[in-house]
PDB file of N, CA and C in Angstrom:
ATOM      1  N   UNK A 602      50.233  39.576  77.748  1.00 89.00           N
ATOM      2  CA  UNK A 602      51.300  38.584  77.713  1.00 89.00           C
ATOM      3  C   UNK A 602      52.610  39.237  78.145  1.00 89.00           C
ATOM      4  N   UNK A 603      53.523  38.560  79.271  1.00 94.00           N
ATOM      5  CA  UNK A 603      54.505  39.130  79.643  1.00 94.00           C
ATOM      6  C   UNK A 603      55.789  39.175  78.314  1.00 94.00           C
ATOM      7  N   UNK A 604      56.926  39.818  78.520  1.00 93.00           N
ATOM      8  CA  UNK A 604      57.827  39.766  77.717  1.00 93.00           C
ATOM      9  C   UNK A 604      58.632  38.762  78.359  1.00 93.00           C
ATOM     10  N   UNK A 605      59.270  37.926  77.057  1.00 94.00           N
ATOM     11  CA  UNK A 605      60.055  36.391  77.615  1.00 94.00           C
ATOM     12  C   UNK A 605      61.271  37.061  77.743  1.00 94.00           C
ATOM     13  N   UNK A 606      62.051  36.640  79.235  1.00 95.00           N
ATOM     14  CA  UNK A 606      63.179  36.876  79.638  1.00 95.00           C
ATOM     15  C   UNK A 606      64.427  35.780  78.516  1.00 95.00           C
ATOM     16  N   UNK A 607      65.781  36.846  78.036  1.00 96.00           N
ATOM     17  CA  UNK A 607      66.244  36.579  77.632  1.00 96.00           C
ATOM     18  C   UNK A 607      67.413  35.936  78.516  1.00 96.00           C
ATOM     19  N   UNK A 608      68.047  34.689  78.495  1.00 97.00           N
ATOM     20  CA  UNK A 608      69.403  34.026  78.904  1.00 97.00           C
ATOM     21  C   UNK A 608      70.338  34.970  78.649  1.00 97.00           C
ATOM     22  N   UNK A 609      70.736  35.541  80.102  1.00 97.00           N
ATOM     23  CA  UNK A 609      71.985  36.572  79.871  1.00 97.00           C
ATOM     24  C   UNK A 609      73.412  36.092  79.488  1.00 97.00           C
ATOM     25  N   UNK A 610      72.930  34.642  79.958  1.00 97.00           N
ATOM     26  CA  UNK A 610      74.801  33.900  79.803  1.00 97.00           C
ATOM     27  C   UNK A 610      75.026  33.919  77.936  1.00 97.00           C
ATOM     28  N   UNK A 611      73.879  33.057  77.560  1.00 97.00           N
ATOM     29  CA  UNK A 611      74.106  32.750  76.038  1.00 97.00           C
ATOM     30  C   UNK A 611      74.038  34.126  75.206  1.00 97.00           C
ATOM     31  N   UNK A 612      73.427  35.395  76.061  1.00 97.00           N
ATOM     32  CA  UNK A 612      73.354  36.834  74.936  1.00 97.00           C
ATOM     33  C   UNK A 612      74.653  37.153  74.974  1.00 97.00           C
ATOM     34  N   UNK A 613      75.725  36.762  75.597  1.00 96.00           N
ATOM     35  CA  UNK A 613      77.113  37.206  75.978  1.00 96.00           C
ATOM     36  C   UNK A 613      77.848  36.093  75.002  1.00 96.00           C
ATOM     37  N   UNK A 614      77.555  35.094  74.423  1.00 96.00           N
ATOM     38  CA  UNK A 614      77.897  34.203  73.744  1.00 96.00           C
ATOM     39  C   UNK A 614      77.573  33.929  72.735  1.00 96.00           C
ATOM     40  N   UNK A 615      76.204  33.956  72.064  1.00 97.00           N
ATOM     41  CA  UNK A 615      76.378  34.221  70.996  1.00 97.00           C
ATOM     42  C   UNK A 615      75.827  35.583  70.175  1.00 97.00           C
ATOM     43  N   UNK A 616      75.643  35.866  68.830  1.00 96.00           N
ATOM     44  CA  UNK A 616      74.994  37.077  68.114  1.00 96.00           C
ATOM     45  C   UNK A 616      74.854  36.720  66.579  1.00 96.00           C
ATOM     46  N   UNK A 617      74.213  37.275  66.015  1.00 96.00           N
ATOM     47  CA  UNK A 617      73.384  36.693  64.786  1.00 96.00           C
ATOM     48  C   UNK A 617      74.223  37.370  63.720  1.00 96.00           C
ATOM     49  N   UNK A 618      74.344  36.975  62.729  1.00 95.00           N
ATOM     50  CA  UNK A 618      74.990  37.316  61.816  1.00 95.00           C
ATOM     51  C   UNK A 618      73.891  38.396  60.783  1.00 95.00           C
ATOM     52  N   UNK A 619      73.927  38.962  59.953  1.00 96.00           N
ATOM     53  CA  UNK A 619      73.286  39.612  59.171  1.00 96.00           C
ATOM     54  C   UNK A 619      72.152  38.763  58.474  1.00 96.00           C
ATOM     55  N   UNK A 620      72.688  37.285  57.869  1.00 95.00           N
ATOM     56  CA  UNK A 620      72.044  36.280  57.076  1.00 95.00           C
ATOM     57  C   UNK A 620      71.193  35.591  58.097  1.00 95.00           C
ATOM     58  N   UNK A 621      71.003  35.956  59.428  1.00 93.00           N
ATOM     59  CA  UNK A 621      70.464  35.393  60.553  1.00 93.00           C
ATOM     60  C   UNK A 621      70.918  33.685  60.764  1.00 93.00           C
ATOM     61  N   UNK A 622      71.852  33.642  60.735  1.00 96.00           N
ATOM     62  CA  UNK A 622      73.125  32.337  61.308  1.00 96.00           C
ATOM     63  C   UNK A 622      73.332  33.145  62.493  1.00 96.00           C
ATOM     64  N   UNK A 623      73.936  32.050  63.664  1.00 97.00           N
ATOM     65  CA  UNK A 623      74.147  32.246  64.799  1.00 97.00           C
ATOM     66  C   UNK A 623      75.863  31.787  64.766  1.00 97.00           C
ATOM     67  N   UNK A 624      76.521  33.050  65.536  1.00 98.00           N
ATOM     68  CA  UNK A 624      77.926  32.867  65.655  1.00 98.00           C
ATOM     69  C   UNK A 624      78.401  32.531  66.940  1.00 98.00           C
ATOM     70  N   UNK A 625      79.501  31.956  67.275  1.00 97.00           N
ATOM     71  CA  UNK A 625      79.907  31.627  68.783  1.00 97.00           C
ATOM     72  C   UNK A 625      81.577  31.716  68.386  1.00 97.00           C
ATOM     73  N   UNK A 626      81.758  31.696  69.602  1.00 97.00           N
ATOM     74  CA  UNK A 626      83.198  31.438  69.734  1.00 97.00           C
ATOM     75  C   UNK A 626      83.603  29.599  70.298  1.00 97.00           C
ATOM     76  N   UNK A 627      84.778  29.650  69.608  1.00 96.00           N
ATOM     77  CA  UNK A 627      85.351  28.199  69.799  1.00 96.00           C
ATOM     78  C   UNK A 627      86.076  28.231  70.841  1.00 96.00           C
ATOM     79  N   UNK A 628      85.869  26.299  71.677  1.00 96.00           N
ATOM     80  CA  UNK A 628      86.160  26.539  72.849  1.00 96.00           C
ATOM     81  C   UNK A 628      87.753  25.930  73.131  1.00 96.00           C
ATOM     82  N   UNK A 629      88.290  25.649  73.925  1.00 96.00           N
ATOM     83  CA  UNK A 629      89.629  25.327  74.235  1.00 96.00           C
ATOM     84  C   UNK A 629      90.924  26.102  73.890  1.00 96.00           C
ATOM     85  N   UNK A 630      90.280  27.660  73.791  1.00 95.00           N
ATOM     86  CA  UNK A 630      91.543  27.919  73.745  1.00 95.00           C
ATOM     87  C   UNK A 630      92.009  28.898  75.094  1.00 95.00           C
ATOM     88  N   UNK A 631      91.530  28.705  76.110  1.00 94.00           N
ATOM     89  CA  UNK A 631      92.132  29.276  77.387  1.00 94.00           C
ATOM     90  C   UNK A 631      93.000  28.610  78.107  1.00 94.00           C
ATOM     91  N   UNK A 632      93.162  27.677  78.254  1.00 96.00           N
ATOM     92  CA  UNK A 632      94.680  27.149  78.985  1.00 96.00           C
ATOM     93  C   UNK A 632      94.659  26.100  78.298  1.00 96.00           C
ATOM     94  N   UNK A 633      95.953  25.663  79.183  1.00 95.00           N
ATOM     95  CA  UNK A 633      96.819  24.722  78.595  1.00 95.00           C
ATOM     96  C   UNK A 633      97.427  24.768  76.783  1.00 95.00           C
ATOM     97  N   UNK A 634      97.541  25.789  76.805  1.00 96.00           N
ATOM     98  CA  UNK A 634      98.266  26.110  75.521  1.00 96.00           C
ATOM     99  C   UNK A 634      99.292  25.394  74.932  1.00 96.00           C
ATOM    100  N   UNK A 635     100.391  25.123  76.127  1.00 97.00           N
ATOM    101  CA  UNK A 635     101.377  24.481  75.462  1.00 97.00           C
ATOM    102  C   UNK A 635     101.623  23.536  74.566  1.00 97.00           C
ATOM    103  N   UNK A 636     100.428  22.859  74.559  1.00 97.00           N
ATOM    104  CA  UNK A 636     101.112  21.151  73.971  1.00 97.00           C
ATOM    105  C   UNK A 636      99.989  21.645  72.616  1.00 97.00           C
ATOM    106  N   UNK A 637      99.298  22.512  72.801  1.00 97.00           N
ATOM    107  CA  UNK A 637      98.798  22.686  71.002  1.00 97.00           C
ATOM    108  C   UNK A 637      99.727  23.159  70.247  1.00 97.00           C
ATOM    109  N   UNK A 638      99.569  23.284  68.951  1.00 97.00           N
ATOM    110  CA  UNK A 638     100.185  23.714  67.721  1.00 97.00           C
ATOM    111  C   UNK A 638      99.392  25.031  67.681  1.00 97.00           C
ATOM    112  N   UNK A 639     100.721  25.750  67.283  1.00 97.00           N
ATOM    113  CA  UNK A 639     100.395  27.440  66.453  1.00 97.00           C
ATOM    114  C   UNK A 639      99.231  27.200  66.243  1.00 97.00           C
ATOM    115  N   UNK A 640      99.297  26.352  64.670  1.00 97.00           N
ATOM    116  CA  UNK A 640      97.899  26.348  64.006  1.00 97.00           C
ATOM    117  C   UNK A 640      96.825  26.308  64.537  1.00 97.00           C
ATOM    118  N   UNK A 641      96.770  25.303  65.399  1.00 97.00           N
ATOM    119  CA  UNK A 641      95.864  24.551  65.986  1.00 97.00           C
ATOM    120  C   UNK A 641      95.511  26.303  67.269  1.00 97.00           C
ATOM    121  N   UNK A 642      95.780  26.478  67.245  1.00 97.00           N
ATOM    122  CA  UNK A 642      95.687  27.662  68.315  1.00 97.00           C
ATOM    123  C   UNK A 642      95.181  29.363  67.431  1.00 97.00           C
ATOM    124  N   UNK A 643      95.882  29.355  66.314  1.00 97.00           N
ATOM    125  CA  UNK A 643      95.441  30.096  65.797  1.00 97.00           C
ATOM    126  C   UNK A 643      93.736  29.866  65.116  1.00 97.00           C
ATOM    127  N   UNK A 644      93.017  28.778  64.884  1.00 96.00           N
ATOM    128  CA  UNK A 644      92.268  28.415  64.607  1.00 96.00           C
ATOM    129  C   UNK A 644      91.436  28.436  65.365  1.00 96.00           C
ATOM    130  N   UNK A 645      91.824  28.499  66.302  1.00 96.00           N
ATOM    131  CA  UNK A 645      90.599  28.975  67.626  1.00 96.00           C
ATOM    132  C   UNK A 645      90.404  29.903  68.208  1.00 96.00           C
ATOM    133  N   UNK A 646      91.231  30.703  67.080  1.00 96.00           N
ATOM    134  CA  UNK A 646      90.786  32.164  67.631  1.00 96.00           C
ATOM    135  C   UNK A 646      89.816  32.633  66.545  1.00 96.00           C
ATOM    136  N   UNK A 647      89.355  31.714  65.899  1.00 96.00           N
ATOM    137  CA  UNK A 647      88.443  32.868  64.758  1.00 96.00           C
ATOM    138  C   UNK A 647      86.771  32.237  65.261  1.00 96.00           C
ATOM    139  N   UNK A 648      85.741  32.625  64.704  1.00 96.00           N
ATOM    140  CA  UNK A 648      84.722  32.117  64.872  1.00 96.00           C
ATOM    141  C   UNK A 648      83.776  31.090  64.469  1.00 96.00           C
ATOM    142  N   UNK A 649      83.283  30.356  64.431  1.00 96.00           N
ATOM    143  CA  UNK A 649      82.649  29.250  64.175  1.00 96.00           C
ATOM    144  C   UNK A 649      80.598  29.829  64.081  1.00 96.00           C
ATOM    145  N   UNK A 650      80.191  29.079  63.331  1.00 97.00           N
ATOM    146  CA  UNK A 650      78.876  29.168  63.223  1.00 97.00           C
ATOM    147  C   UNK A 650      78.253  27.629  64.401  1.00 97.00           C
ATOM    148  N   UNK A 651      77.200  28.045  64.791  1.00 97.00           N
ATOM    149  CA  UNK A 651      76.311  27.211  65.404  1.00 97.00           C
ATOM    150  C   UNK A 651      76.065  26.169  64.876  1.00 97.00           C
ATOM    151  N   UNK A 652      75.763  24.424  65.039  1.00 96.00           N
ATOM    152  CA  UNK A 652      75.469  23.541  63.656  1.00 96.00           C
ATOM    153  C   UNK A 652      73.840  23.716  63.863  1.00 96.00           C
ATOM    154  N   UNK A 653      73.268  22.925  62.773  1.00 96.00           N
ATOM    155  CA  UNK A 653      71.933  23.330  62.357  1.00 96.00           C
ATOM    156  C   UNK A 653      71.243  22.286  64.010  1.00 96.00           C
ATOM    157  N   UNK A 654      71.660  21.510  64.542  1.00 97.00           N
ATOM    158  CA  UNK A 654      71.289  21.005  65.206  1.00 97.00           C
ATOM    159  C   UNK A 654      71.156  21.304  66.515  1.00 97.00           C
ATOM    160  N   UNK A 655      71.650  22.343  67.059  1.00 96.00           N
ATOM    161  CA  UNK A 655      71.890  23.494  68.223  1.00 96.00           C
ATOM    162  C   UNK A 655      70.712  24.468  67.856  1.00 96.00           C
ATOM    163  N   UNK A 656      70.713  24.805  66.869  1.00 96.00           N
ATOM    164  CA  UNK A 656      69.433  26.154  66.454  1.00 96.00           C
ATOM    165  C   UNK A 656      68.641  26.896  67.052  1.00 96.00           C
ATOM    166  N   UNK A 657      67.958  25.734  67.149  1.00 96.00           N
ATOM    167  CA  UNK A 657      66.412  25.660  68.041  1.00 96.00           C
ATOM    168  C   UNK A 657      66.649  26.177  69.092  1.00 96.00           C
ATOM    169  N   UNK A 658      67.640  25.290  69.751  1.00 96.00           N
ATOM    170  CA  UNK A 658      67.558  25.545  71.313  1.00 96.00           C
ATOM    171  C   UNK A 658      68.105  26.974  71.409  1.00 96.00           C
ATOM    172  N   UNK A 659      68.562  27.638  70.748  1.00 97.00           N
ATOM    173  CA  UNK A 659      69.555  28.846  71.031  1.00 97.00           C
ATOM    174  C   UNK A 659      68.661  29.719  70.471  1.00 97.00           C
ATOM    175  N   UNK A 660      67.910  29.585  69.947  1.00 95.00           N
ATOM    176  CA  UNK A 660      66.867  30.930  69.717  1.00 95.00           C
ATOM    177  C   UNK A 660      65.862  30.764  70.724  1.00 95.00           C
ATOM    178  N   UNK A 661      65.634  29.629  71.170  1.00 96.00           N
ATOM    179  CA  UNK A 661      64.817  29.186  72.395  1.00 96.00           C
ATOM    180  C   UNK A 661      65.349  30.165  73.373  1.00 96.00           C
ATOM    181  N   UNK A 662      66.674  30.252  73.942  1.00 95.00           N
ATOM    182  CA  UNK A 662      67.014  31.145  75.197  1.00 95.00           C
ATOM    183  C   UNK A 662      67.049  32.489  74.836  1.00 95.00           C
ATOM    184  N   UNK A 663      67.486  32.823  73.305  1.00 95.00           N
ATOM    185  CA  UNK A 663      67.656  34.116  72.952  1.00 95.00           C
ATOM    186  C   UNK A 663      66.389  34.493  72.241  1.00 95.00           C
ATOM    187  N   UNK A 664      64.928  34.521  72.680  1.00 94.00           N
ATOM    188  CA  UNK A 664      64.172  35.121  71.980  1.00 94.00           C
ATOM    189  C   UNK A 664      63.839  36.276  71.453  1.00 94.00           C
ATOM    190  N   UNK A 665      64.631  37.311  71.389  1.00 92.00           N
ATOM    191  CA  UNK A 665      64.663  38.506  70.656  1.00 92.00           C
ATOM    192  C   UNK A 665      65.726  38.644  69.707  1.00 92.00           C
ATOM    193  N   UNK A 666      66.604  37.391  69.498  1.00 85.00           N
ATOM    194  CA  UNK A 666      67.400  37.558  68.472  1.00 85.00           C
ATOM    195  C   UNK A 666      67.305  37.374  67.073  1.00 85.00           C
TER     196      UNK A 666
END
């Protein structure tokens, strides 16, 4: 049996947490900055977990994770 090729885009995007949860980064914060709020900007700089409904598919591309 061959070894299943892993999705290089999504191994660059996401990584597993210790508790095996999947982490990503949140999106919209590369341009257009101006018209957000601090907050609203600072909040997208931290990380977000995967919802349970994404899961599947993301261990689907990342099978060695």
């Amino acid at each position: 049996m061959p070894k299943m090729k892993t999705n290089r885009g999504a191994a660059k995007r996401f990584k597993a947490t210790g508790s095996g949860k999947i982490v990503r980064n949140k999106a919209y914060a590369s341009h257009i900055l101006t018209k957000k709020t601090t907050k609203r900007k600072r909040g997208l700089r931290k990380s977000g977990l995967v919802d349970d409904t994404n899961v599947k598919g993301i261990k689907r591309i990342l099978p060695y994770m």
